C-alpha cells in the first residue's frame, strides 16, 4: 500500500510519514501544494493525507483537480480548520474523510486503514484469504492459527495482494504500490519477494498468472487434483 | 376607508398636527375678523339709511312748517305704511302746550320712547342714537333729532327700525363663512396629509430597506434618496459594510490563531506519542487539555462575534444538502442513513458558517449515537404577530440510546463531554446552545418516541 502525505509543516510531515512507514506502508511526502498535486496526479497512490492550507496550491484546489482528472484514490483531509463549513467544502471537493488538528496518530492510522479497506471493499481490519489471516491494524499475519514474521516489504506485498484478492495484479502495479518514489525499482526483486513470501506462508496462496502478474486466491480444492 | 392611525412620536404626526393646527387657528382668526368687519359695515349702512330717512323727515318738517301744514310720510318706503313692520317714524312738537304727535302708520297707535328723556347725549349735528324697545317688544335701532323751525315750533323727529333683519343677514353671512372655512380647513388638512405622506415617503422607503437588510434579504441600501437623507443612507451603508468587515476580520484572525496553535500542538502530541515515557504521558495529557481549551475559547470567541452581525442570511437547502453529503461519507462505515430536506426558499437569518456549525454539530452528535438513522426536519414557525421575528424550528432525531434528564442538563453546559469514549471535542452541543442564544434562539434536548435523542433548535429564519 503506497500513500502520499502532503503537509507543509515539516515536523508533522515527518511524524506522519514515520508513523505510516512504521505501520507498514510505502510513503511519499510533499511539503508544498504544487509538488503534492503533481505526485498525486502521476503516481498511483492507494490513499492520500492532504493538508488544506498549503503553500503554492491549496488542498481544496488540488483535490478538485485530481477528481476532475479522474484520480479517485481515497483522500483524508488533515487540517486545523475544523468548522463544519470547512469540512463540507472538503467533502464536496471530493474528500473521503476529514481529520482535525491536533489529532492523535492512532486515529489517523485508523482512518487510513478504514479508507483503504473501503476502497477495496473490505468490511473489517482483518483480511482473510484461505487459511491466511492478515490484521491491518496490528500488522500481524496468521497462517493456520500460527503467527508468522514478515519483513516490511514482504508484509506490504502480502497486504496489497490480499486487499485485492481474487484479482490479477501486474508486476508494475505491485512495484508502484509497494515502493515510494525514491526506491530503486527493479522488477526482479518482486519475484524474489514472492518466492520468499510463498516459502514463509507455507500455503499455496499466491498464484502466478503467466504474462500478467500475480493473484492472491485460496487454493481451489478439486476432485481431480488440478487447478 | 381605513383611518390612518397617528403614532404619538412620529414626524408624520408632528408635521400633520402642526399644519392642521396652524391652518385651523388662521382660519378661526380670519372668520372672526370677517364676521366683525361685515357686522360693522352692515351696521354703518343701516345707520346711514336711518339717517337718510331722518334727514328727509327733518326737511319735510322744515318745509311744511314754512308752508303751514305738515304731511310728512311720503318717505317712499311702504314699510312705514304697514303696521308692525318694524320701520317707524314719529314727529313730536315740543313747544306747544299739548304735544302734537305725528307718526308713521306702521306705528299705529303706539309711540316711540324718547332717547332725550333717557339722558342719551347728542352727537355733533344734534343726532342721538340708541336702542329702544319697540311696540311689539322688538329691539329697535333709533335715530332722533330735535329741530327748531322758529315760529313754526320745535319738533323731535325720530326714525326707528328693527335690526332683526340686519342680524339675520349677518347671521346668514356668518353661516356661509363658516361653511366655506370648514371646507377650506378640511381641504388644507387633506393637502397636509398628502404632503406629509409624499414628503416622508423616502424615509419610509429607507426604513423598509433597512428592515430588509436586517432580515437578510438585502445587502445594502440601494435606492436613490433626496439630498436630505442621501448622506444618512450612505453612512448606513458604510456602517453595515464596516460591521461586516470587522466580523470577517475577527473571524479570519480567530481562524488564523486556531491554525497557528493547532499545528505545533499536533507536533507536540505526536512527538510524545512516538516516544513513550512518563514525561511524554504528561505532555500528552496537558496537550490534550490545551487542545480542548483552545477549541472551547475559540468557539466562544466566534460565537461572541455573532449577534451583532447585521443582515446576513443563508439559504438553508444548499447548506443542509452539503452537510448531509458530508455526513453520509463520514458515517458510510457505520451505514447510518441521514435523512432530511429543506424547502428551497427557506432562509436562516445569520452567517452560513454559524448555521453549518450548529447543524453540523447536532448531526455529528446524533450520528455518533445512532444505530441506523438520523432524521432532520426543518419547519418555519408562523410568527404570533406579523411584525414579530420569525424562527425556524429544526428537529434532529436519532435512534440511539437517548439521554436521561440529568445527562441532558449536563450536555448543554459549557464544555462538558458526555462520553469520553466517543470521539470529538465534547464541546459540540454546548457551542450549539451558545450560538443559538447569540442568535436569540434556543437549543432543547429531549427523548423522542423511538427512545433516542431529539435536539430541537430554534433559530431566526423564515
XYZ file of C-alpha atoms in Angstrom, chain B residues 229-438:
210
model
C -31.258 61.776 3.708
C -28.908 60.581 0.993
C -25.911 61.135 3.330
C -27.711 59.121 6.004
C -28.227 56.233 3.576
C -24.561 56.393 2.583
C -23.421 56.392 6.204
C -25.659 53.431 6.925
C -24.164 51.551 4.004
C -20.685 52.291 5.271
C -21.687 51.206 8.760
C -23.126 47.927 7.512
C -20.023 47.362 5.426
C -17.737 48.139 8.368
C -19.713 45.812 10.582
C -19.278 43.016 8.047
C -15.586 43.764 7.642
C -14.939 43.761 11.372
C -16.766 40.491 11.733
C -14.959 38.958 8.799
C -11.617 40.149 10.106
C -12.313 38.868 13.599
C -13.302 35.511 12.186
C -10.218 35.325 9.989
C -7.963 36.248 12.895
C -9.597 33.649 15.096
C -9.195 31.064 12.360
C -5.555 32.001 11.856
C -4.923 31.770 15.568
C -6.529 28.353 15.613
C -4.371 27.201 12.754
C -1.237 28.689 14.278
C -1.787 26.998 17.622
C -3.102 23.670 16.499
C -0.242 22.726 14.209
C 2.538 22.993 16.842
C 0.221 21.284 19.296
C -0.129 18.410 16.837
C 3.638 18.163 16.692
C 3.914 18.007 20.493
C 1.176 15.391 20.804
C 2.649 13.214 18.064
C 6.175 13.536 19.364
C 5.019 12.445 22.791
C 3.117 9.574 21.226
C 6.149 8.269 19.356
C 8.495 8.302 22.373
C 6.602 6.681 25.242
C 7.797 7.779 28.691
C 6.212 9.245 31.861
C 7.186 12.701 30.592
C 5.557 12.007 27.248
C 2.385 10.886 29.021
C 2.287 14.119 30.998
C 2.958 16.180 27.863
C 0.272 14.279 26.024
C -2.246 14.795 28.822
C -1.535 18.506 29.147
C -1.564 18.984 25.381
C -4.991 17.390 25.275
C -6.235 19.848 27.881
C -4.703 22.703 25.881
C -6.401 21.454 22.763
C -9.762 21.383 24.490
C -9.221 24.844 25.942
C -8.246 26.284 22.563
C -11.303 24.744 20.984
C -13.529 25.972 23.779
C -12.371 29.586 23.766
C -12.102 29.886 20.001
C -15.650 28.677 19.669
C -16.738 31.191 22.311
C -14.900 33.975 20.500
C -16.602 33.015 17.271
C -19.989 32.854 18.961
C -19.438 36.237 20.585
C -18.652 37.748 17.189
C -22.195 36.810 16.167
C -25.292 38.520 17.375
C -24.083 41.893 16.231
C -23.966 40.723 12.645
C -26.339 42.840 10.589
C -28.333 41.427 7.796
C -26.679 38.154 6.903
C -28.956 35.480 5.546
C -28.309 31.953 4.405
C -30.217 29.648 2.151
C -30.969 26.574 4.201
C -31.331 23.949 1.479
C -27.787 24.056 -0.014
C -26.217 24.090 3.473
C -28.236 21.132 4.600
C -27.534 19.219 1.391
C -23.808 19.829 1.775
C -23.830 18.698 5.385
C -25.873 15.580 4.601
C -23.470 14.684 1.762
C -20.556 15.048 4.166
C -22.226 13.033 6.924
C -23.161 10.217 4.573
C -19.451 9.950 3.770
C -18.292 10.279 7.370
C -20.717 7.638 8.594
C -20.555 5.427 5.482
C -18.577 2.880 7.500
C -21.321 2.500 10.091
C -24.026 2.589 7.443
C -26.108 5.265 9.112
C -28.763 6.915 6.965
C -29.030 10.704 7.167
C -32.499 11.763 6.109
C -33.794 15.269 5.676
C -34.524 18.089 3.328
C -35.400 21.764 3.375
C -37.596 23.732 1.013
C -35.706 25.847 -1.494
C -36.912 29.245 -0.271
C -36.107 28.670 3.392
C -33.586 31.082 4.879
C -31.627 31.288 8.091
C -31.065 34.862 9.246
C -27.387 34.732 10.060
C -23.988 33.642 8.849
C -23.744 30.488 6.787
C -20.810 29.226 8.846
C -22.813 29.504 12.043
C -25.755 27.646 10.605
C -23.472 24.883 9.360
C -21.680 24.801 12.706
C -24.929 24.369 14.627
C -26.498 21.799 12.317
C -23.145 20.039 11.781
C -22.537 19.584 15.497
C -26.090 18.368 16.090
C -25.930 15.903 13.187
C -22.493 14.723 14.313
C -23.723 14.121 17.827
C -26.794 12.302 16.514
C -24.630 10.261 14.138
C -22.273 9.172 16.911
C -25.113 7.651 18.906
C -27.458 6.498 16.151
C -27.778 2.827 15.294
C -29.412 3.129 11.882
C -30.642 6.576 11.021
C -30.668 10.271 11.790
C -33.652 12.354 10.693
C -33.595 16.121 10.411
C -36.719 18.197 9.790
C -36.817 21.950 9.349
C -40.046 23.925 9.510
C -40.671 27.646 9.566
C -42.716 28.709 12.575
C -45.600 31.075 11.964
C -44.826 34.196 13.992
C -47.506 35.161 16.573
C -47.790 38.666 15.093
C -46.849 39.795 11.585
C -44.174 42.117 12.990
C -42.550 39.541 15.277
C -39.244 37.882 14.381
C -39.832 34.627 12.590
C -37.998 31.461 13.545
C -37.026 28.134 12.028
C -37.629 25.040 14.112
C -35.006 22.403 13.383
C -35.536 18.938 14.822
C -32.863 16.263 14.746
C -33.778 12.739 15.864
C -31.542 9.738 16.263
C -32.420 6.156 17.141
C -29.641 5.792 19.663
C -29.937 5.215 23.421
C -31.020 8.802 24.222
C -30.151 10.722 27.361
C -31.543 10.919 30.890
C -32.760 14.325 32.111
C -29.560 14.692 34.169
C -27.400 13.950 31.175
C -29.399 16.430 29.095
C -28.725 19.134 31.670
C -25.047 18.301 31.630
C -24.768 18.093 27.860
C -25.690 21.680 27.163
C -23.424 23.002 29.883
C -20.276 24.645 28.735
C -17.506 22.399 27.549
C -18.837 19.205 29.043
C -18.261 15.931 27.367
C -20.854 13.258 27.917
C -18.926 10.204 26.980
C -15.184 10.297 26.801
C -15.153 7.174 24.663
C -16.873 8.851 21.739
C -14.525 10.858 19.570
C -14.948 14.597 19.306
C -14.133 17.594 21.433
C -17.260 17.255 23.546
C -17.958 20.920 23.031
C -20.385 20.303 20.218
C -23.733 20.632 21.934
C -22.739 23.487 24.213
C -21.359 25.561 21.344
C -24.647 24.956 19.517
C -26.512 26.180 22.592
C -24.249 29.252 22.788
C -24.653 30.089 19.110
C -28.412 29.600 19.313
C -28.592 32.028 22.256
C -26.365 34.528 20.420
